[in-house]
Tab-separated table of C-alpha atoms and ligand atoms in Angstrom:
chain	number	residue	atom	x	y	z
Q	249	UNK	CA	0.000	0.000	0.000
Q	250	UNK	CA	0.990	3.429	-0.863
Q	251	UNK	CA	0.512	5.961	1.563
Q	252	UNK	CA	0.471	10.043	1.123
Q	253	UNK	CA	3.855	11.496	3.221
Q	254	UNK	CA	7.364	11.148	3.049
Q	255	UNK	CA	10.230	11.831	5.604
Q	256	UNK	CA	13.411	14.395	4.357
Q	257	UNK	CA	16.228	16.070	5.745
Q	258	UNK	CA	17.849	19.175	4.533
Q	259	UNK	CA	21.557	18.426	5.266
Q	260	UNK	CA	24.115	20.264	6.643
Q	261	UNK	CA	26.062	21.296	3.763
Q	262	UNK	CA	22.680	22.875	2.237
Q	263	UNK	CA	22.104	24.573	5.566
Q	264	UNK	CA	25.354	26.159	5.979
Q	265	UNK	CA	25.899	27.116	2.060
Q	266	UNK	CA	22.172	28.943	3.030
Q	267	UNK	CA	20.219	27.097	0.466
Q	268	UNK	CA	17.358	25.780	3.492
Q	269	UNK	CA	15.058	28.325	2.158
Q	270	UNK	CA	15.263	27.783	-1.283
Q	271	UNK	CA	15.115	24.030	-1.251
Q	272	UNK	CA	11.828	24.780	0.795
Q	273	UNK	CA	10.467	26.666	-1.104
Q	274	UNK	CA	11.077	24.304	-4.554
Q	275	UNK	CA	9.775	21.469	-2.145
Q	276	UNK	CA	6.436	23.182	-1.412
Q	277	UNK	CA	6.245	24.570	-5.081
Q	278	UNK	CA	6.322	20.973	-6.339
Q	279	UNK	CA	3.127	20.142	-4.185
Q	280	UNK	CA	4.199	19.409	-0.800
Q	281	UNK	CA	2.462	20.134	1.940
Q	282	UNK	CA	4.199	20.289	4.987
Q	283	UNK	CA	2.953	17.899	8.024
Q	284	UNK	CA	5.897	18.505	10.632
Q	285	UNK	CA	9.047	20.490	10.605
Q	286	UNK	CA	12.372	20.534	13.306
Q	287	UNK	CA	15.379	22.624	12.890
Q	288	UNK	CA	17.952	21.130	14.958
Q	289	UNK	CA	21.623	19.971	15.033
Q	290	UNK	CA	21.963	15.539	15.594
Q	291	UNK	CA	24.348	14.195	17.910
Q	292	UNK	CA	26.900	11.478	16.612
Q	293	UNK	CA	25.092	9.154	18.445
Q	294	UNK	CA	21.412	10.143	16.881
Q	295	UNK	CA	23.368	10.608	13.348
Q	296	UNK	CA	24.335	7.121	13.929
Q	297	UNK	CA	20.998	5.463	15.031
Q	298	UNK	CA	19.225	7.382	12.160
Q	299	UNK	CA	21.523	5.882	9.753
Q	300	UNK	CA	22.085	2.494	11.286
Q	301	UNK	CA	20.769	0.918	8.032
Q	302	UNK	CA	24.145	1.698	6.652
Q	303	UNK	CA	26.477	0.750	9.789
Q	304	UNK	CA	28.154	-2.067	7.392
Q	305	UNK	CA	28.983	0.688	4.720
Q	306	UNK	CA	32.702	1.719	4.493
Q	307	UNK	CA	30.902	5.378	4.470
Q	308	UNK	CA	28.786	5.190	7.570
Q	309	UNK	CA	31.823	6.857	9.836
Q	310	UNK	CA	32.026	9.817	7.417
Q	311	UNK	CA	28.357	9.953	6.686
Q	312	UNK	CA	27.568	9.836	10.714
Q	313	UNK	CA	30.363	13.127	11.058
Q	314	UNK	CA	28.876	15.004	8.491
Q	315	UNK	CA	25.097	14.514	9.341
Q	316	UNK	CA	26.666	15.736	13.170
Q	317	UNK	CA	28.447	18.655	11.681
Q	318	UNK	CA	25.700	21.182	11.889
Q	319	UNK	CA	21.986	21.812	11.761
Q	320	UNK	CA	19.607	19.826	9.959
Q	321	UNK	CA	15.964	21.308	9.216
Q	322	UNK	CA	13.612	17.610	9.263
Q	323	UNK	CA	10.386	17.334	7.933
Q	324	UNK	CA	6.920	15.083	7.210
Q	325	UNK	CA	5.648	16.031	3.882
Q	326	UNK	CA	2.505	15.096	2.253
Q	327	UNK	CA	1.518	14.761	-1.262
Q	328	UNK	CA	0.256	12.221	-3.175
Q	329	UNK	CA	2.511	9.335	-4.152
Q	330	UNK	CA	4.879	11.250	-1.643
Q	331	UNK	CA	8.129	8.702	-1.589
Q	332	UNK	CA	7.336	8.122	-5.361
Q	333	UNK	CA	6.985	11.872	-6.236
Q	334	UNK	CA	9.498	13.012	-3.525
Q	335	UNK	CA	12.520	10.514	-4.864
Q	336	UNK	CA	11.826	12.384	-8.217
Q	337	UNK	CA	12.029	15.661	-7.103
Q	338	UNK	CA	15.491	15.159	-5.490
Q	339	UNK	CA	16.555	13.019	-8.296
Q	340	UNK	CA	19.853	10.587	-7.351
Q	341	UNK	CA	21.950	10.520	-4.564
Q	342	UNK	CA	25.028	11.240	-6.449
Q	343	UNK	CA	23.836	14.558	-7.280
Q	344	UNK	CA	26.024	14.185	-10.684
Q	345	UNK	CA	23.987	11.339	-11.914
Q	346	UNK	CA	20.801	13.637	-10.837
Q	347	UNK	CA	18.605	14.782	-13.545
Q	348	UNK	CA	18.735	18.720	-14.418
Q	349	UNK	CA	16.625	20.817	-12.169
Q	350	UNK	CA	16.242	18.420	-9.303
Q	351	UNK	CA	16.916	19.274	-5.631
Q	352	UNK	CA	20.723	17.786	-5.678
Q	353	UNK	CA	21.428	18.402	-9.280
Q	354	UNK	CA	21.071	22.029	-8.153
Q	355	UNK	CA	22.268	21.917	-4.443
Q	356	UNK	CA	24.253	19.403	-3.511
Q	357	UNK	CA	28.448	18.951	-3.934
Q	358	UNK	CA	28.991	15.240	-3.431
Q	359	UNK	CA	27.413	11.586	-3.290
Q	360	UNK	CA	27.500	11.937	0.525
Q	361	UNK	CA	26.897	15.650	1.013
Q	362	UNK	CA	23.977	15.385	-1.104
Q	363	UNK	CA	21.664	18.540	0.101
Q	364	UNK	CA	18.623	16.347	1.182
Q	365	UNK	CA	17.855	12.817	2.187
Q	366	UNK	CA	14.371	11.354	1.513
Q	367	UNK	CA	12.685	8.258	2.126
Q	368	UNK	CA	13.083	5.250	-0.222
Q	369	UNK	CA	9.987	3.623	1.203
Q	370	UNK	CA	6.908	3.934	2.886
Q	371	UNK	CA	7.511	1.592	5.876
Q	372	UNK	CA	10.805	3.853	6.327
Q	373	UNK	CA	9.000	7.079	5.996
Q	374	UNK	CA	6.908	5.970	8.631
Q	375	UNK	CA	10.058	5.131	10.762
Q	376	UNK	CA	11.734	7.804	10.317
Q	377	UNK	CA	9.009	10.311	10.694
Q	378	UNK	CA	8.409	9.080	14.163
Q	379	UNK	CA	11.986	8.875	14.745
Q	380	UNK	CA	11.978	12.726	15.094
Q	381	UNK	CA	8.751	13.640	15.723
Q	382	UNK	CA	5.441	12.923	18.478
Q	383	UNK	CA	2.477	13.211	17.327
Q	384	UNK	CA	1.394	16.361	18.454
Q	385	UNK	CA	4.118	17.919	16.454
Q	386	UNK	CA	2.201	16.853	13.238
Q	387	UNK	CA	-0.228	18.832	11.669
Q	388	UNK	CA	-3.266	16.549	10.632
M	231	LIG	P1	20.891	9.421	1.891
M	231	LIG	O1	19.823	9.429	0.846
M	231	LIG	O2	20.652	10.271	3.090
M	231	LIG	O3	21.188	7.919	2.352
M	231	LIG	C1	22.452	7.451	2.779
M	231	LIG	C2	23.520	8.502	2.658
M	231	LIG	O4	24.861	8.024	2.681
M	231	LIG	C3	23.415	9.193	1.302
M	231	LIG	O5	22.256	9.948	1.200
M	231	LIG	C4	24.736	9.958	1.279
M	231	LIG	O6	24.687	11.144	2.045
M	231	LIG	C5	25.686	8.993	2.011
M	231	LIG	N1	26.640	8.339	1.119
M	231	LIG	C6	27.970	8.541	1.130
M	231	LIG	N2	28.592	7.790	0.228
M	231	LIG	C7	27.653	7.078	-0.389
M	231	LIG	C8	27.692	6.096	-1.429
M	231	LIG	N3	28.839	5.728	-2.017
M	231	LIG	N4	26.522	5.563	-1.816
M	231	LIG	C9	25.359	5.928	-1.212
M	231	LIG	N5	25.287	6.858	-0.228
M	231	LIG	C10	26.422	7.421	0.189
């Protein structure tokens, strides 16, 4: 089953180069809405639970220092198809494989600082939506 929201990140190498607001803004321009938003820095340790997935990876030490390096603006979004529709929107993780005009094709530097995560699935949308945010902290 398909379900309507998503999970992303804004990372911080988008944050500090000052690009939060755009990305935002090209996010909610595509159809978005937004369900739940945190601006906040992760601790190694939360980095490192977040992306446990990955612990195997011979990236996950790097990725876990950068995603601790500095603030991180989280959100739920909503939209139809939203993991589908979101995916394409941000367009690869290597942001030089990413199609023109997406998210990382126009933000982000590397394959690990990217400028955004986003969920690759609905159960993990769901996991990591809850992973930063209560439920009174989404708007129904
Ligand atoms: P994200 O979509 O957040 O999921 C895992 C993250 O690991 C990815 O974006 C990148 O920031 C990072 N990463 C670093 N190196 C790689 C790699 N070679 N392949 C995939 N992801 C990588």
């Amino acid at each position: 089953m398909t379900t309507n929201r998503t999970f992303t990140m804004i990372k911080p190498d988008a944050v500090k180069a000052g690009y939060m607001g755009a990305i935002l803004n090209d996010i909610i321009q595509a159809g978005f809405s937004v369900v739940a938003l945190k601006y906040t820095r992760l601790t190694p340790e939360i980095a490192g639970k977040f992306y446990a997935v990955h612990k195997e990876r011979p990236f996950y030490a790097d990725l876990v220092r950068f995603m601790s390096s500095g603030p991180i603006l989280a959100a739920i979004l909503e939209k139809e198809n939203a993991v589908a529709e979101y995916r394409k929107l941000i367009g690869a993780t290597d942001p030089q494989k990413a199609e023109e005009g997406t998210i990382r094709r126009k933000y982000a530097s590397s394959i690990q600082e990217n400028a955004v995560h986003g969920a690759d699935s609905d159960e993990n949308a769901q996991i990591e939506g809850s992973f930063f945010f209560s439920e009174f902290e989404r708007v129904s």
